[in-house]
Short mmCIF file of C-alpha atoms in Angstrom, two decimals:
data_model
loop_
_atom_site.label_atom_id
_atom_site.label_comp_id
_atom_site.label_asym_id
_atom_site.label_seq_id
_atom_site.Cartn_x
_atom_site.Cartn_y
_atom_site.Cartn_z
CA GLU A 18 25.75 0.92 -22.75
CA SER A 19 23.30 -0.67 -19.84
CA ARG A 20 21.17 1.08 -17.93
CA GLU A 21 19.46 0.55 -14.36
CA SER A 22 16.42 1.50 -13.14
CA PHE A 23 14.87 0.86 -9.82
CA LYS A 24 11.78 -1.54 -10.31
CA VAL A 25 9.27 -2.07 -7.43
CA TYR A 26 8.57 -5.84 -7.37
CA GLU A 27 7.54 -6.53 -3.84
CA LEU A 28 5.41 -4.17 -2.18
CA ALA A 29 2.36 -4.32 0.73
CA ILE A 30 -0.54 -2.27 1.18
CA ALA A 31 -2.45 -2.13 4.17
CA ILE A 32 -6.07 -1.23 4.51
CA ASP A 33 -7.37 0.04 7.70
CA THR A 34 -10.90 -1.28 7.80
CA SER A 35 -12.05 0.14 11.22
CA MET A 36 -14.82 1.50 9.82
CA SER A 37 -13.02 5.06 9.22
CA CYS A 38 -12.11 3.98 5.43
CA SER A 39 -14.97 3.50 2.79
CA GLY A 40 -15.32 0.87 0.51
CA GLU A 41 -15.54 3.54 -2.31
CA LEU A 42 -12.59 4.94 -1.33
CA VAL A 43 -10.69 2.31 -0.29
CA SER A 44 -11.35 1.22 -4.59
CA ARG A 45 -10.68 4.40 -5.57
CA PHE A 46 -7.17 4.68 -3.66
CA LEU A 47 -6.47 0.99 -5.36
CA GLN A 48 -7.19 1.90 -8.44
CA GLU A 49 -5.31 5.07 -8.36
CA THR A 50 -2.21 3.13 -7.10
CA PHE A 51 -2.68 0.19 -9.44
CA SER A 52 -2.37 3.25 -12.57
CA ILE A 53 0.98 4.39 -11.34
CA LEU A 54 2.01 1.11 -11.06
CA GLN A 55 1.38 0.19 -14.36
CA GLU A 56 3.24 2.80 -15.51
CA THR A 57 6.47 1.99 -14.27
CA ASP A 58 8.03 -0.37 -16.56
CA SER A 59 7.70 -4.22 -16.37
CA PHE A 60 5.99 -3.98 -12.79
CA PHE A 61 3.74 -6.57 -13.69
CA HIS A 62 6.01 -9.18 -15.27
CA LYS A 63 7.16 -10.50 -12.07
CA VAL A 64 5.42 -8.75 -8.95
CA HIS A 65 4.59 -9.61 -5.50
CA LEU A 66 1.76 -7.19 -4.31
CA ARG A 67 0.40 -8.16 -0.81
CA ILE A 68 -2.95 -6.09 0.27
CA LEU A 69 -3.73 -6.64 4.03
CA GLN A 70 -7.08 -5.66 5.27
CA CYS A 71 -6.76 -4.76 9.48
CA ASP A 72 -7.82 -3.12 11.85
CA ASP A 73 -6.92 -4.74 15.37
CA LYS A 74 -5.53 -7.65 13.51
CA ILE A 75 -4.99 -9.04 9.97
CA ARG A 76 -8.85 -9.80 8.69
CA ARG A 77 -7.41 -10.67 5.18
CA ASP A 78 -4.20 -11.07 3.06
CA ASP A 79 -4.44 -10.96 -0.84
CA LYS A 80 -1.33 -11.89 -2.68
CA ILE A 81 -1.64 -10.34 -6.14
CA THR A 82 1.01 -11.36 -9.01
CA CYS A 83 -0.52 -9.98 -12.21
CA ARG A 84 -2.50 -7.43 -13.49
CA LYS A 85 -5.48 -9.65 -14.07
CA GLU A 86 -5.58 -10.34 -10.12
CA MET A 87 -5.29 -6.90 -9.49
CA GLU A 88 -8.12 -6.06 -11.37
CA GLU A 89 -10.40 -8.81 -10.09
CA TYR A 90 -9.55 -7.74 -6.58
CA ILE A 91 -10.65 -4.26 -7.40
CA SER A 92 -13.78 -5.47 -9.18
CA ARG A 93 -14.98 -7.72 -5.74
CA LEU A 94 -13.46 -5.60 -3.00
CA ARG A 95 -15.07 -6.09 0.25
CA LEU A 96 -13.59 -4.58 3.20
CA GLU A 97 -13.52 -6.48 6.33
CA GLY A 98 -12.98 -5.87 9.95
CA GLY A 99 -14.62 -2.78 11.76
CA GLY A 100 -12.56 -2.94 15.22
CA GLY A 101 -10.55 -0.46 16.66
CA THR A 102 -6.95 0.10 15.06
CA ASP A 103 -3.83 -1.40 15.79
CA PHE A 104 -0.90 -0.84 13.36
CA ARG A 105 1.37 -2.97 15.29
CA PRO A 106 0.00 -6.70 14.01
CA VAL A 107 0.83 -5.41 10.36
CA PHE A 108 4.61 -4.77 10.91
CA THR A 109 4.78 -8.28 12.69
CA TYR A 110 2.92 -10.12 9.68
CA LEU A 111 5.14 -8.73 7.46
CA ASP A 112 8.77 -9.41 9.37
CA TYR A 113 6.89 -12.93 9.57
CA LEU A 114 6.77 -12.97 5.71
CA ILE A 115 9.98 -12.24 5.48
CA ARG A 116 11.23 -14.40 7.81
CA ARG A 117 9.33 -17.24 6.08
CA HIS A 118 10.83 -15.94 2.70
CA GLU A 119 7.65 -14.87 1.07
CA PHE A 120 9.00 -11.55 0.31
CA HIS A 121 12.85 -11.34 -0.72
CA HIS A 122 13.38 -7.31 -1.31
CA LEU A 123 9.98 -5.50 0.37
CA ALA A 124 10.03 -2.22 -1.11
CA GLY A 125 8.04 -0.82 1.50
CA LEU A 126 4.76 -0.37 2.98
CA LEU A 127 1.78 1.75 2.14
CA TYR A 128 -0.73 2.24 5.29
CA PHE A 129 -4.08 3.41 3.78
CA THR A 130 -5.39 5.07 7.36
CA ASP A 131 -6.82 7.66 9.41
CA GLY A 132 -3.96 7.56 11.64
CA MET A 133 -5.94 6.86 14.95
CA GLY A 134 -4.36 3.73 16.33
CA ARG A 135 -1.29 2.00 17.78
CA TYR A 136 2.16 2.42 16.18
CA PRO A 137 4.71 0.34 16.52
CA ALA A 138 7.63 1.78 18.84
CA GLN A 139 10.44 0.28 16.76
CA PRO A 140 11.06 1.24 12.89
CA PRO A 141 10.98 -1.99 10.69
CA SER A 142 13.99 -2.66 8.01
CA TRP A 143 11.72 -1.60 5.36
CA PRO A 144 10.24 2.01 4.49
CA ALA A 145 6.64 2.46 5.94
CA ALA A 146 4.74 5.31 4.39
CA PHE A 147 1.29 6.11 6.42
CA LEU A 148 -1.36 7.64 3.73
CA PHE A 149 -4.28 10.05 5.25
CA LEU A 150 -6.87 11.09 3.70
CA GLU A 151 -6.78 15.16 3.54
CA ASP A 152 -9.75 15.87 6.08
CA ASN A 153 -9.99 12.72 8.44
CA TYR A 154 -7.02 11.84 9.90
CA ASP A 155 -4.86 12.06 13.35
CA ASP A 156 -1.03 12.07 12.68
CA SER A 157 -0.11 12.99 16.06
CA GLY A 158 0.87 9.67 17.06
CA LEU A 159 2.96 9.17 14.19
CA PRO A 160 6.61 7.96 14.83
CA PRO A 161 9.40 10.01 13.69
CA TRP A 162 10.67 7.03 11.49
CA ALA A 163 7.48 6.76 9.26
CA MET A 164 6.78 8.56 6.17
CA ARG A 165 3.73 10.85 6.19
CA GLN A 166 1.54 11.61 2.94
CA LEU A 167 -2.04 13.47 2.63
CA LEU A 168 -3.83 12.01 -0.29
CA TYR A 169 -6.44 13.92 -2.05
CA PRO A 170 -8.93 11.90 -3.54
CA ASP A 171 -11.14 14.52 -5.41
CA GLN A 172 -7.59 14.88 -7.66
CA TRP A 173 -7.21 11.62 -8.30
CA ALA A 174 -8.79 11.38 -11.92
CA ALA A 175 -8.94 15.31 -12.31
CA LYS A 176 -5.57 15.25 -14.44
CA PRO A 177 -3.83 12.62 -16.09
CA LEU A 178 -0.11 11.63 -14.72
CA PRO A 179 2.89 12.89 -16.86
CA ASP A 180 4.10 10.26 -19.09
CA THR A 181 7.66 8.72 -18.29
CA GLN A 182 9.76 11.29 -20.27
CA GLU A 183 7.92 14.04 -18.43
CA ARG A 184 8.50 12.54 -14.53
CA ASN A 185 12.23 11.69 -15.60
CA ALA A 186 12.58 15.57 -16.39
CA LEU A 187 10.87 16.60 -12.98
#
């Protein structure tokens, strides 16, 4: 008997560096995301994670392919940017990477932001979620095709995530 399970191998994370997201919060967000990804069976056996720092343009693109690279990235994290926010360059850049075959099955984009910026008019061919901090966001311009998630940083380390069996039972 064989069982198929969904595994995330390609994922993009965009960090809005327009001065609305502090380095400490971004670091905590990445650590929490990293913790969740570690629980995914064999996520770090073969992975392609892109972490993009951006404001009104792409400021930095870091490719993560293993657990060690992710740990090093988090430990040396320094945000670059500080201009206004325009979400469109990230979408254009990810489409460019797909055309260049750098992504084969992009699972989606997680965009850590305050939401104050210019959104693309058209939906991408992959899922996109905008992640907002609970007390500091404006989602009034969020397009209908985009997913929205509120983050509560004070809860990130407050309780352990359920183990695999508990999550499957939910």
